[in-house]
Short mmCIF file of C-alpha atoms and ligand atoms in Angstrom, two decimals:
data_model
loop_
_atom_site.label_atom_id
_atom_site.label_comp_id
_atom_site.label_asym_id
_atom_site.label_seq_id
_atom_site.Cartn_x
_atom_site.Cartn_y
_atom_site.Cartn_z
CA MET A 243 -0.06 -0.08 0.08
CA SER A 244 1.45 3.45 -1.18
CA GLY A 245 2.31 6.12 1.71
CA ASP A 246 -0.90 8.22 0.77
CA ARG A 247 -3.35 5.15 1.21
CA ALA A 248 -1.46 3.99 4.57
CA ASP A 249 -2.15 7.67 5.77
CA ALA A 250 -5.74 7.51 4.66
CA LYS A 251 -6.18 4.33 6.09
CA SER A 252 -4.97 5.46 9.39
CA PHE A 253 -7.22 8.59 9.44
CA LEU A 254 -10.01 6.22 8.87
CA GLU A 255 -9.28 4.17 11.50
CA LYS A 256 -8.65 7.07 14.34
CA TYR A 257 -11.65 8.58 12.61
CA THR A 258 -13.98 5.82 13.04
CA TYR A 259 -12.61 4.78 16.78
CA GLU A 260 -13.25 8.48 18.02
CA TYR A 261 -16.64 8.47 16.20
CA LYS A 262 -17.50 5.23 18.19
CA LEU A 263 -16.31 6.71 21.55
CA THR A 264 -18.34 10.10 21.11
CA HIS A 265 -21.30 8.17 19.66
CA GLY A 266 -21.36 5.07 21.73
CA ALA A 267 -21.24 2.84 18.00
CA GLU A 268 -19.42 2.63 14.86
CA PRO A 269 -20.11 4.93 12.10
CA ARG A 270 -22.39 2.98 10.25
CA CYS A 271 -22.32 2.08 6.03
CA TYR A 272 -25.02 1.23 3.20
CA VAL A 273 -23.26 -0.36 -0.04
CA HIS A 274 -25.53 -0.88 -2.96
CA SER A 275 -24.75 -2.73 -5.86
CA PHE A 276 -26.79 -2.40 -8.72
CA GLY A 277 -25.99 -4.45 -12.46
CA CYS A 278 -24.13 -7.28 -12.99
CA GLN A 279 -22.88 -10.27 -10.76
CA GLN A 280 -19.39 -8.01 -11.08
CA ASN A 281 -20.70 -5.23 -9.82
CA VAL A 282 -22.02 -6.80 -6.87
CA SER A 283 -18.80 -8.23 -5.93
CA ASP A 284 -16.82 -4.69 -6.45
CA GLY A 285 -19.73 -3.83 -3.74
CA GLU A 286 -18.63 -6.74 -1.71
CA LYS A 287 -15.40 -5.36 -2.10
CA LEU A 288 -15.89 -1.86 -0.93
CA LEU A 289 -17.87 -2.98 1.77
CA GLY A 290 -15.17 -4.73 2.79
CA ALA A 291 -12.01 -1.89 2.78
CA LEU A 292 -15.07 0.12 5.05
CA VAL A 293 -15.42 -3.00 7.74
CA ASN A 294 -11.29 -3.25 7.92
CA VAL A 295 -11.27 0.41 8.99
CA GLY A 296 -13.54 0.42 11.65
CA TYR A 297 -17.22 1.19 9.53
CA GLU A 298 -20.16 -1.12 10.96
CA PRO A 299 -22.16 -2.39 7.88
CA THR A 300 -26.13 -1.65 7.98
CA LYS A 301 -28.47 -2.69 5.36
CA ALA A 302 -30.83 0.65 6.07
CA TYR A 303 -29.76 3.34 4.25
CA LYS A 304 -31.39 5.45 6.64
CA ASP A 305 -28.75 4.40 9.38
CA ALA A 306 -25.87 4.93 7.79
CA GLN A 307 -23.21 7.95 7.67
CA LEU A 308 -21.60 6.96 4.62
CA ILE A 309 -24.48 5.75 1.71
CA ILE A 310 -22.41 4.40 -1.69
CA PHE A 311 -24.49 3.28 -4.73
CA ASN A 312 -22.28 1.13 -7.15
CA THR A 313 -24.00 1.83 -10.28
CA CYS A 314 -24.55 0.17 -13.95
CA ALA A 315 -24.52 2.30 -17.26
CA VAL A 316 -25.67 -1.00 -19.47
CA ARG A 317 -29.33 0.54 -20.54
CA GLU A 318 -30.76 3.92 -19.90
CA ASN A 319 -33.45 2.28 -17.82
CA ALA A 320 -30.92 0.92 -15.43
CA GLU A 321 -29.23 4.50 -15.11
CA ASP A 322 -32.86 5.83 -14.34
CA ARG A 323 -33.23 3.50 -11.80
CA VAL A 324 -29.79 5.38 -10.40
CA TYR A 325 -31.09 9.10 -10.57
CA GLY A 326 -34.76 8.03 -8.96
CA VAL A 327 -32.59 6.99 -6.21
CA ILE A 328 -30.15 9.71 -5.84
CA GLY A 329 -33.66 11.73 -6.41
CA GLU A 330 -34.89 10.67 -2.89
CA LEU A 331 -31.64 11.28 -0.98
CA LYS A 332 -32.18 14.59 -1.47
CA HIS A 333 -34.67 15.27 1.52
CA PHE A 334 -32.74 12.96 3.39
CA LYS A 335 -28.98 14.62 3.00
CA SER A 336 -31.09 17.57 4.31
CA GLU A 337 -31.91 16.04 7.57
CA HIS A 338 -28.15 14.55 7.61
CA PRO A 339 -26.03 16.79 6.79
CA ASP A 340 -23.15 15.31 8.07
CA CYS A 341 -23.76 11.78 6.20
CA ILE A 342 -21.36 11.00 2.87
CA ILE A 343 -22.74 10.04 -0.56
CA GLY A 344 -20.99 8.85 -2.57
CA ILE A 345 -21.89 7.32 -6.07
CA CYS A 346 -19.35 4.43 -8.10
CA GLY A 347 -18.98 2.18 -10.56
CA CYS A 348 -20.03 2.40 -13.95
CA MET A 349 -21.67 5.25 -14.85
CA ALA A 350 -19.42 7.45 -12.52
CA GLN A 351 -16.91 6.31 -14.92
CA ASP A 352 -19.03 7.32 -17.60
CA ASN A 353 -18.29 11.18 -18.03
CA GLN A 354 -21.37 12.26 -19.07
CA ALA A 355 -23.42 10.64 -16.32
CA ALA A 356 -20.85 11.64 -13.90
CA GLU A 357 -21.13 15.34 -14.86
CA ARG A 358 -24.77 15.47 -14.71
CA ILE A 359 -24.43 13.51 -11.11
CA MET A 360 -22.32 16.31 -9.81
CA GLN A 361 -24.26 19.41 -11.23
CA THR A 362 -27.54 18.24 -10.67
CA TYR A 363 -27.31 16.02 -7.45
CA PRO A 364 -25.79 19.05 -4.66
CA GLN A 365 -26.59 15.84 -1.82
CA VAL A 366 -23.71 13.54 -3.31
CA ASP A 367 -20.61 14.07 -2.18
CA LEU A 368 -18.36 12.22 -4.04
CA VAL A 369 -18.74 10.21 -7.30
CA PHE A 370 -15.78 7.85 -8.35
CA GLY A 371 -15.37 5.59 -11.36
CA THR A 372 -14.55 1.99 -11.80
CA PHE A 373 -10.82 2.69 -11.90
CA ALA A 374 -10.77 4.61 -8.19
CA TYR A 375 -11.89 2.42 -6.07
CA GLY A 376 -7.97 1.95 -4.84
CA GLU A 377 -8.43 5.42 -3.32
CA LEU A 378 -11.67 5.42 -1.97
CA TYR A 379 -9.99 5.60 1.84
CA SER A 380 -7.67 8.62 0.27
CA MET A 381 -10.86 10.24 -1.25
CA LEU A 382 -12.80 9.42 2.12
CA LYS A 383 -10.51 11.64 3.76
CA SER A 384 -10.68 14.12 1.76
CA VAL A 385 -14.52 14.10 2.00
CA LEU A 386 -14.16 14.26 5.76
CA THR A 387 -11.59 16.67 6.02
CA GLU A 388 -11.80 19.01 3.59
CA HIS A 389 -15.60 19.39 3.34
CA ARG A 390 -16.08 19.26 -0.23
CA ARG A 391 -17.26 17.37 -3.40
CA LEU A 392 -15.00 15.04 -4.99
CA LEU A 393 -15.57 13.36 -8.82
CA ASP A 394 -12.51 10.70 -9.74
CA ASN A 395 -12.94 9.41 -13.13
CA GLU A 396 -9.79 9.25 -14.68
CA GLU A 397 -9.14 6.25 -16.14
CA ARG A 398 -5.88 4.97 -15.08
CA TYR A 399 -3.76 1.42 -15.52
CA THR A 400 -4.13 -0.19 -11.62
CA ASP A 401 -2.80 -3.62 -11.19
CA ILE A 402 -5.04 -5.94 -10.04
CA ASP A 403 -5.66 -5.66 -5.94
CA GLU A 404 -4.64 -8.97 -4.51
CA GLU A 405 -5.47 -8.18 -1.10
CA PHE A 406 -8.87 -7.43 -0.90
CA THR A 407 -11.41 -8.36 1.91
CA GLN A 408 -14.67 -9.31 0.87
CA LEU A 409 -17.42 -9.28 3.04
CA ARG A 410 -19.86 -11.31 0.98
CA SER A 411 -23.36 -11.73 1.84
CA SER A 412 -24.06 -15.23 0.93
CA THR A 413 -22.57 -18.02 2.98
CA PHE A 414 -22.42 -20.87 0.70
CA SER A 415 -22.21 -19.04 -3.29
CA ALA A 416 -19.21 -16.93 -3.84
CA PHE A 417 -18.17 -14.70 -6.93
CA VAL A 418 -14.95 -15.20 -7.74
CA PRO A 419 -13.62 -12.53 -10.59
CA ILE A 420 -11.03 -13.81 -12.42
CA MET A 421 -10.73 -11.35 -15.29
CA TYR A 422 -11.83 -7.59 -14.91
CA GLY A 423 -12.64 -5.34 -18.51
CA CYS A 424 -13.74 -6.14 -22.48
CA ASN A 425 -11.82 -5.89 -25.02
CA ASN A 426 -14.62 -6.56 -27.52
CA PHE A 427 -16.19 -3.41 -28.05
CA CYS A 428 -20.05 -4.72 -29.12
CA SER A 429 -21.52 -1.68 -30.99
CA TYR A 430 -23.97 -1.07 -28.91
CA CYS A 431 -22.24 -2.02 -25.75
CA ILE A 432 -20.46 0.77 -22.81
CA VAL A 433 -18.86 -1.91 -20.59
CA PRO A 434 -15.47 -1.63 -22.46
CA TYR A 435 -15.39 2.17 -21.82
CA VAL A 436 -16.79 2.42 -18.25
CA ARG A 437 -14.18 -1.40 -17.32
CA GLY A 438 -11.32 -0.44 -19.67
CA ARG A 439 -9.00 -3.61 -21.24
CA GLU A 440 -8.74 -6.99 -20.04
CA ARG A 441 -7.16 -7.88 -17.04
CA SER A 442 -6.90 -11.29 -16.04
CA ARG A 443 -5.90 -12.51 -12.67
CA ASN A 444 -3.74 -14.77 -12.00
CA PRO A 445 -4.52 -18.77 -11.48
CA ALA A 446 -2.79 -19.93 -8.11
CA SER A 447 -4.14 -16.42 -6.34
CA VAL A 448 -7.74 -17.52 -7.98
CA GLU A 449 -6.61 -21.08 -6.75
CA ALA A 450 -5.91 -19.91 -3.39
CA GLU A 451 -9.51 -17.80 -2.99
CA VAL A 452 -11.05 -20.99 -3.96
CA ARG A 453 -9.23 -23.16 -1.48
CA GLU A 454 -9.96 -20.60 1.06
CA LEU A 455 -14.06 -20.48 0.33
CA VAL A 456 -14.46 -24.16 0.05
CA GLY A 457 -12.33 -24.74 3.15
CA GLY A 458 -15.10 -21.64 4.97
CA GLY A 459 -17.66 -23.87 3.70
CA TYR A 460 -18.74 -22.32 0.12
CA LYS A 461 -20.74 -25.06 -2.06
CA GLU A 462 -20.81 -22.62 -5.00
CA ILE A 463 -18.12 -20.88 -6.87
CA PHE A 464 -19.37 -18.28 -9.19
CA LEU A 465 -16.13 -17.47 -11.54
CA LEU A 466 -16.75 -13.72 -13.18
CA GLY A 467 -15.84 -12.23 -15.93
CA GLN A 468 -17.29 -10.20 -19.16
CA ASN A 469 -15.76 -12.61 -21.43
CA VAL A 470 -14.50 -15.59 -19.45
CA ASN A 471 -12.88 -17.46 -22.21
CA SER A 472 -10.25 -14.60 -22.51
CA TYR A 473 -8.96 -15.51 -19.64
CA SER A 474 -5.64 -15.19 -20.51
CA TYR A 475 -4.00 -18.22 -18.59
CA GLY A 476 -6.53 -20.60 -20.52
CA PHE A 477 -9.88 -21.24 -19.00
CA PRO A 478 -10.07 -24.57 -19.92
CA ASN A 479 -6.80 -24.79 -17.56
CA LEU A 480 -8.30 -22.90 -14.88
CA LEU A 481 -11.43 -24.76 -14.45
CA ARG A 482 -9.69 -28.35 -14.66
CA ARG A 483 -7.16 -26.33 -11.86
CA LEU A 484 -10.20 -25.19 -9.69
CA ASN A 485 -12.15 -29.00 -10.52
CA ALA A 486 -9.04 -30.55 -8.92
CA ILE A 487 -9.68 -28.89 -5.05
CA GLU A 488 -11.22 -31.36 -3.13
CA GLY A 489 -14.54 -30.90 -1.08
CA ASP A 490 -17.99 -30.53 -1.46
CA PHE A 491 -19.09 -27.78 -4.18
CA ARG A 492 -19.85 -26.48 -7.60
CA ILE A 493 -18.37 -24.51 -10.27
CA ARG A 494 -20.20 -21.92 -11.92
CA PHE A 495 -19.20 -19.01 -14.43
CA MET A 496 -20.55 -15.84 -16.68
CA SER A 497 -20.44 -14.60 -19.39
CA SER A 498 -18.76 -16.65 -21.92
CA HIS A 499 -18.43 -15.08 -25.85
CA PRO A 500 -19.36 -17.11 -28.43
CA LYS A 501 -16.31 -16.34 -30.98
CA ASP A 502 -14.04 -17.43 -28.39
CA ALA A 503 -16.56 -20.83 -27.30
CA THR A 504 -14.45 -23.90 -27.96
CA SER A 505 -14.83 -27.87 -27.99
CA GLU A 506 -11.94 -27.52 -25.38
CA LEU A 507 -14.30 -25.43 -23.22
CA ILE A 508 -17.18 -27.83 -23.95
CA ASP A 509 -15.08 -31.25 -23.37
CA THR A 510 -13.80 -29.19 -20.08
CA ILE A 511 -17.35 -29.06 -18.47
CA ILE A 512 -18.66 -32.50 -19.42
CA GLU A 513 -15.07 -34.07 -17.77
CA CYS A 514 -15.22 -31.93 -14.92
CA ASP A 515 -17.16 -33.11 -12.27
CA LYS A 516 -17.61 -30.23 -10.46
CA VAL A 517 -18.25 -27.86 -13.36
CA CYS A 518 -22.23 -27.09 -13.99
CA LYS A 519 -23.05 -28.73 -17.20
CA CYS A 520 -24.59 -25.01 -18.64
CA LEU A 521 -23.16 -22.11 -20.65
CA HIS A 522 -24.77 -19.13 -20.85
CA LEU A 523 -23.35 -17.74 -24.50
CA ALA A 524 -25.27 -14.37 -25.27
CA LEU A 525 -26.45 -14.28 -28.77
CA GLN A 526 -27.27 -11.28 -29.18
CA SER A 527 -29.16 -11.62 -32.39
CA GLY A 528 -29.83 -14.72 -34.84
CA CYS A 529 -29.66 -12.80 -37.71
CA ASP A 530 -26.25 -12.62 -39.40
CA ARG A 531 -26.56 -9.35 -40.96
CA VAL A 532 -27.04 -8.03 -36.85
CA LEU A 533 -24.75 -10.20 -35.53
CA LYS A 534 -21.81 -8.07 -37.82
CA GLU A 535 -23.38 -4.63 -37.46
CA MET A 536 -23.27 -5.83 -33.98
CA ASN A 537 -19.58 -6.52 -34.00
CA ARG A 538 -19.70 -9.83 -32.31
CA ARG A 539 -17.84 -11.77 -35.10
CA TYR A 540 -19.59 -15.45 -35.36
CA THR A 541 -22.35 -15.91 -37.22
CA SER A 542 -25.45 -17.73 -36.29
CA ASP A 543 -23.95 -20.59 -38.12
CA GLU A 544 -20.94 -21.26 -36.21
CA TYR A 545 -23.05 -20.46 -33.07
CA LEU A 546 -25.21 -23.50 -33.28
CA ARG A 547 -21.98 -25.36 -34.11
CA ILE A 548 -21.17 -25.01 -30.78
CA VAL A 549 -24.42 -26.15 -29.22
CA GLU A 550 -24.74 -29.21 -31.40
CA TYR A 551 -20.89 -30.18 -29.95
CA ALA A 552 -22.44 -30.08 -27.33
CA ARG A 553 -25.29 -31.82 -27.56
CA SER A 554 -23.21 -34.20 -29.02
CA ARG A 555 -21.73 -34.98 -26.45
CA LYS A 556 -24.31 -34.81 -23.52
CA ALA A 557 -28.16 -34.44 -25.33
CA ASP A 558 -29.47 -32.29 -22.98
CA PHE A 559 -26.56 -29.57 -21.98
CA SER A 560 -28.35 -26.94 -21.02
CA PHE A 561 -27.73 -22.86 -22.86
CA SER A 562 -28.87 -19.53 -21.80
CA THR A 563 -28.35 -16.78 -23.18
CA ASP A 564 -29.51 -12.90 -24.14
CA ILE A 565 -31.33 -11.14 -26.97
CA ILE A 566 -31.09 -7.60 -27.85
CA VAL A 567 -34.07 -6.92 -29.27
CA GLY A 568 -34.39 -3.84 -32.02
CA PHE A 569 -31.07 -2.92 -32.78
CA PRO A 570 -30.59 -0.05 -35.10
CA GLY A 571 -32.13 -0.90 -38.82
CA GLU A 572 -33.21 -4.64 -37.60
CA SER A 573 -36.21 -4.90 -39.19
CA TYR A 574 -39.26 -6.97 -38.23
CA GLU A 575 -38.03 -10.02 -40.65
CA GLU A 576 -34.72 -9.89 -38.79
CA PHE A 577 -36.15 -10.15 -35.41
CA CYS A 578 -38.34 -13.14 -36.51
CA GLU A 579 -34.98 -14.64 -37.74
CA THR A 580 -34.01 -14.40 -33.85
CA LYS A 581 -36.83 -15.91 -32.74
CA GLU A 582 -36.71 -19.26 -35.50
CA PHE A 583 -32.93 -19.17 -33.87
CA ILE A 584 -33.92 -19.70 -30.33
CA LYS A 585 -36.54 -22.28 -31.09
CA ARG A 586 -33.63 -24.10 -33.11
CA VAL A 587 -30.98 -24.06 -30.65
CA GLY A 588 -34.15 -24.73 -27.24
CA PHE A 589 -32.56 -22.50 -24.67
CA ASP A 590 -33.73 -23.06 -21.05
CA ASN A 591 -33.60 -19.00 -20.44
CA ILE A 592 -32.80 -16.42 -22.41
CA TYR A 593 -32.57 -12.89 -20.93
CA SER A 594 -33.73 -10.24 -23.87
CA PHE A 595 -33.48 -6.57 -23.76
CA VAL A 596 -34.91 -3.50 -26.18
CA TYR A 597 -31.83 -1.66 -27.57
CA SER A 598 -30.38 1.38 -25.32
CA PRO A 599 -28.75 3.39 -27.24
CA ARG A 600 -25.32 4.25 -25.10
CA SER A 601 -23.63 7.38 -25.75
CA GLY A 602 -20.49 6.95 -27.66
CA THR A 603 -20.85 3.69 -28.44
CA LYS A 604 -20.38 2.90 -32.25
CA ALA A 605 -24.21 2.03 -32.41
CA ALA A 606 -25.60 5.25 -30.88
CA GLN A 607 -25.07 7.01 -34.12
CA MET A 608 -26.66 4.59 -36.28
CA PRO A 609 -29.86 5.32 -38.30
CA ASP A 610 -32.61 4.05 -35.48
CA GLU A 611 -36.48 3.86 -37.15
CA ILE A 612 -38.43 1.56 -35.27
CA SER A 613 -39.93 3.16 -32.20
CA THR A 614 -39.43 1.93 -28.53
CA LYS A 615 -42.99 1.20 -28.46
CA GLN A 616 -42.36 -1.20 -31.29
CA LYS A 617 -39.62 -2.64 -29.95
CA GLY A 618 -41.33 -3.17 -26.79
CA LEU A 619 -44.05 -5.63 -28.85
CA TRP A 620 -41.65 -7.40 -30.44
CA LEU A 621 -39.63 -8.07 -27.32
CA ARG A 622 -42.92 -9.74 -25.99
CA GLU A 623 -43.54 -11.84 -29.10
CA LEU A 624 -39.94 -13.57 -28.38
CA LEU A 625 -40.67 -13.83 -24.77
CA LEU A 626 -43.74 -15.75 -25.83
CA GLU A 627 -42.10 -17.69 -28.25
CA GLN A 628 -39.24 -18.59 -25.42
CA ARG A 629 -42.03 -19.70 -22.69
CA GLU A 630 -42.77 -22.26 -25.50
CA VAL A 631 -39.86 -23.88 -25.66
CA ALA A 632 -39.25 -23.76 -21.57
CA ASP A 633 -42.29 -25.09 -21.22
CA ARG A 634 -40.99 -27.91 -23.53
CA LEU A 635 -37.86 -28.37 -22.27
CA MET A 636 -38.83 -28.14 -18.89
CA SER A 637 -40.44 -31.14 -19.36
CA ARG A 638 -37.30 -33.09 -19.65
CA PHE A 639 -36.39 -33.35 -16.03
CA VAL A 640 -39.48 -34.92 -15.04
CA GLY A 641 -38.91 -37.97 -13.18
CA ARG A 642 -35.40 -37.52 -12.49
CA ALA A 643 -33.74 -36.77 -9.40
CA CYS A 644 -31.56 -33.88 -9.57
CA ARG A 645 -28.66 -32.38 -7.24
CA VAL A 646 -29.72 -28.87 -6.35
CA LEU A 647 -28.08 -26.30 -3.96
CA CYS A 648 -30.89 -24.96 -1.97
CA ASP A 649 -30.32 -21.19 -1.81
CA GLY A 650 -33.48 -19.49 -0.44
CA LYS A 651 -37.11 -19.56 0.16
CA GLY A 652 -39.92 -19.45 -2.27
CA LYS A 653 -43.10 -17.50 -2.64
CA GLU A 654 -45.42 -20.36 -1.03
CA PRO A 655 -44.87 -21.04 2.73
CA GLY A 656 -42.83 -24.04 3.05
CA VAL A 657 -41.74 -24.13 -0.22
CA LEU A 658 -37.70 -23.49 -0.62
CA THR A 659 -35.68 -22.91 -4.00
CA GLY A 660 -32.33 -23.82 -5.40
CA LYS A 661 -30.71 -24.74 -8.70
CA ASN A 662 -30.26 -27.88 -10.40
CA ASP A 663 -26.46 -28.41 -12.44
CA GLU A 664 -28.12 -26.96 -15.52
CA GLY A 665 -28.69 -23.95 -13.96
CA ILE A 666 -32.53 -24.83 -13.46
CA ILE A 667 -34.88 -23.56 -10.47
CA VAL A 668 -36.27 -25.89 -8.84
CA GLN A 669 -38.74 -25.60 -6.17
CA PHE A 670 -39.66 -28.03 -3.75
CA GLU A 671 -40.72 -28.26 0.62
CA GLY A 672 -38.28 -28.62 2.80
CA GLU A 673 -37.18 -26.98 6.41
CA ASP A 674 -35.36 -23.55 6.22
CA SER A 675 -32.51 -25.25 7.82
CA LEU A 676 -31.73 -26.40 3.78
CA ILE A 677 -31.14 -23.43 2.75
CA GLY A 678 -27.08 -23.42 1.79
CA GLU A 679 -27.24 -27.43 1.29
CA PHE A 680 -27.44 -30.28 -1.48
CA VAL A 681 -30.37 -31.71 -1.39
CA ASP A 682 -31.37 -33.99 -3.78
CA VAL A 683 -34.59 -33.41 -5.70
CA LEU A 684 -36.94 -35.68 -7.70
CA ILE A 685 -38.35 -33.83 -10.07
CA THR A 686 -42.16 -34.30 -10.11
CA ASP A 687 -43.60 -31.57 -12.60
CA SER A 688 -42.57 -28.49 -14.92
CA ALA A 689 -43.83 -24.82 -15.23
CA ASN A 690 -42.40 -22.33 -17.49
CA TRP A 691 -39.03 -21.92 -16.54
CA SER A 692 -38.89 -23.84 -13.71
CA VAL A 693 -39.21 -27.62 -12.18
CA ARG A 694 -41.12 -28.58 -8.71
CA GLY A 695 -39.98 -31.79 -6.90
CA LYS A 696 -39.84 -33.31 -3.72
CA ILE A 697 -36.67 -33.86 -1.62
CA LEU A 698 -34.88 -37.57 -1.71
CA ALA A 699 -32.40 -36.48 0.62
CA ARG A 700 -30.19 -33.80 2.18
CA LEU A 701 -26.28 -35.27 0.91
N1 SAM B 1979 -20.15 -9.50 -21.57
C1 SAM B 1979 -21.19 -9.99 -21.89
C2 SAM B 1979 -21.43 -11.16 -22.75
O1 SAM B 1979 -21.06 -10.34 -24.31
O2 SAM B 1979 -22.39 -12.23 -22.78
C3 SAM B 1979 -22.29 -9.07 -21.58
C4 SAM B 1979 -22.54 -8.69 -20.76
S1 SAM B 1979 -23.95 -7.16 -20.75
C5 SAM B 1979 -23.45 -6.19 -19.42
C6 SAM B 1979 -25.13 -8.17 -20.48
C7 SAM B 1979 -26.38 -7.90 -21.45
O3 SAM B 1979 -26.79 -6.76 -21.97
C8 SAM B 1979 -25.42 -8.50 -22.93
O4 SAM B 1979 -25.51 -9.47 -23.37
C9 SAM B 1979 -26.87 -7.77 -23.79
O5 SAM B 1979 -27.56 -8.83 -24.19
C10 SAM B 1979 -27.38 -6.30 -22.81
N2 SAM B 1979 -27.09 -5.51 -23.42
C11 SAM B 1979 -25.24 -4.25 -23.49
N3 SAM B 1979 -25.22 -3.14 -24.03
C12 SAM B 1979 -27.15 -2.97 -23.91
C13 SAM B 1979 -27.27 -2.17 -25.45
N4 SAM B 1979 -26.83 -0.67 -25.44
N5 SAM B 1979 -28.59 -2.06 -25.01
C14 SAM B 1979 -29.69 -3.01 -24.51
N6 SAM B 1979 -28.70 -4.33 -24.06
C15 SAM B 1979 -27.62 -4.29 -23.94
FE1 SF4 B 1980 -20.31 -5.56 -23.67
FE2 SF4 B 1980 -19.80 -7.66 -25.70
FE3 SF4 B 1980 -18.10 -6.80 -23.60
FE4 SF4 B 1980 -20.07 -8.57 -23.60
S1 SF4 B 1980 -18.27 -8.89 -24.75
S2 SF4 B 1980 -19.27 -6.49 -21.88
S3 SF4 B 1980 -21.35 -7.23 -24.34
S4 SF4 B 1980 -18.70 -5.19 -25.40
FE1 F3S B 1981 -23.48 -2.73 -15.40
FE2 F3S B 1981 -20.96 -2.20 -15.54
FE3 F3S B 1981 -21.99 -4.45 -15.49
S1 F3S B 1981 -22.80 -0.98 -17.15
S2 F3S B 1981 -23.65 -4.65 -16.45
S3 F3S B 1981 -22.28 -2.83 -13.92
S4 F3S B 1981 -20.19 -3.95 -15.87
#
């Protein structure tokens, strides 16, 4: 740790200590993350850094002396949600002028959004981008001692910090980032601009972290990266290395880019007993012209080849995907190609989004004649199609026993939910003590995108 950072750290340790002496309790901090798992993982690290200097986490922002919203910029509606939340804090800040309010993450990294927050929302004290996390202590020290507002969204080269504490919200499922950033520049996407270029963690550090998590009782290791197949030290090798760790746990990962999804990756998934037999492979569009305009660098045929290879090795290999509806210039006929394609592949799950122009990206300059309302109708059409596909596919589990990691309570009393090795949501009756445990469930029926069953045994 540099001298300045170490100074700022001891300043905060002293500050929280004195706060406790005068107030009878530690200052509380509230961190909320929007967006993808990568962001959630970053939020857990920010919380860990704050706890390390004496803050106490709270789940209610109204109790906090430090509030941080870790934001997402991937679509306009994600940003609007954040502006809404910041707006609501105006009144709170006027009643609690000493509370520090920080906005960080992908929106804060984006110049336009950061400027808007600084100019329109005086209740925000601190705006810091994804490259500034290492400066957290120094920034807080400045705000506390100089009583001025601060913006840091400089894009700087940062070494991967391996000295972090991550305060995980789950005691059984852990996010483990293996790489940061993205080099792909899909024409619609803001991520490469707000997350920088790809940087991979050393496999030894990843392995050490996973060993520690498994030793601490974690049952699910969720490897994260915007494109895990371009992990610089070889993603299949990493999977094999982690699979060799002894213990009762499973490995999942997200996301894989179709242009880099190889038969070696599929073979590895199939051959590694701890790796879940599912692949989230973002398709975005089933039309080759649109894929080209999106700069995705694969064709629908190439995509299908990966699926066919996986299914030739394991007939019900599970695929899920992301689809963008209404990319600039996309015609209804081209949208229908996507609809046909999702039927051909048979996805267990799709996450579909109406295209949202992101300023600074190439697609934001492209002419776009279809109204958002029309695109919304296409999206509904796609979801109806997918519902039929998923209904048909879910029935393949009926009569089978599945290993399920129970991850929470269902909506109905006494019902628990979890996921099987194919990533499918399974609901079953059971006691709350099963949350965080593997159970064997016999699937008895299916409904839409989930299945139901009866517990056979606690594993
Ligand atoms: N790196 C991942 C991949 O390529 O599979 C995707 C990560 S991105 C955070 C998640 C999804 O958001 C994308 O797969 C895409 O479907 C969607 N997305 C990204 N930019 C978008 C935009 N401008 N409008 C609508 N959806 C978008
Ligand atoms: Fe965005 Fe494409 Fe990178 Fe995924 S691969 S984060 S969609 S630029
Ligand atoms: Fe959003 Fe940033 Fe993730 S833009 S989806 S939080 S990488």
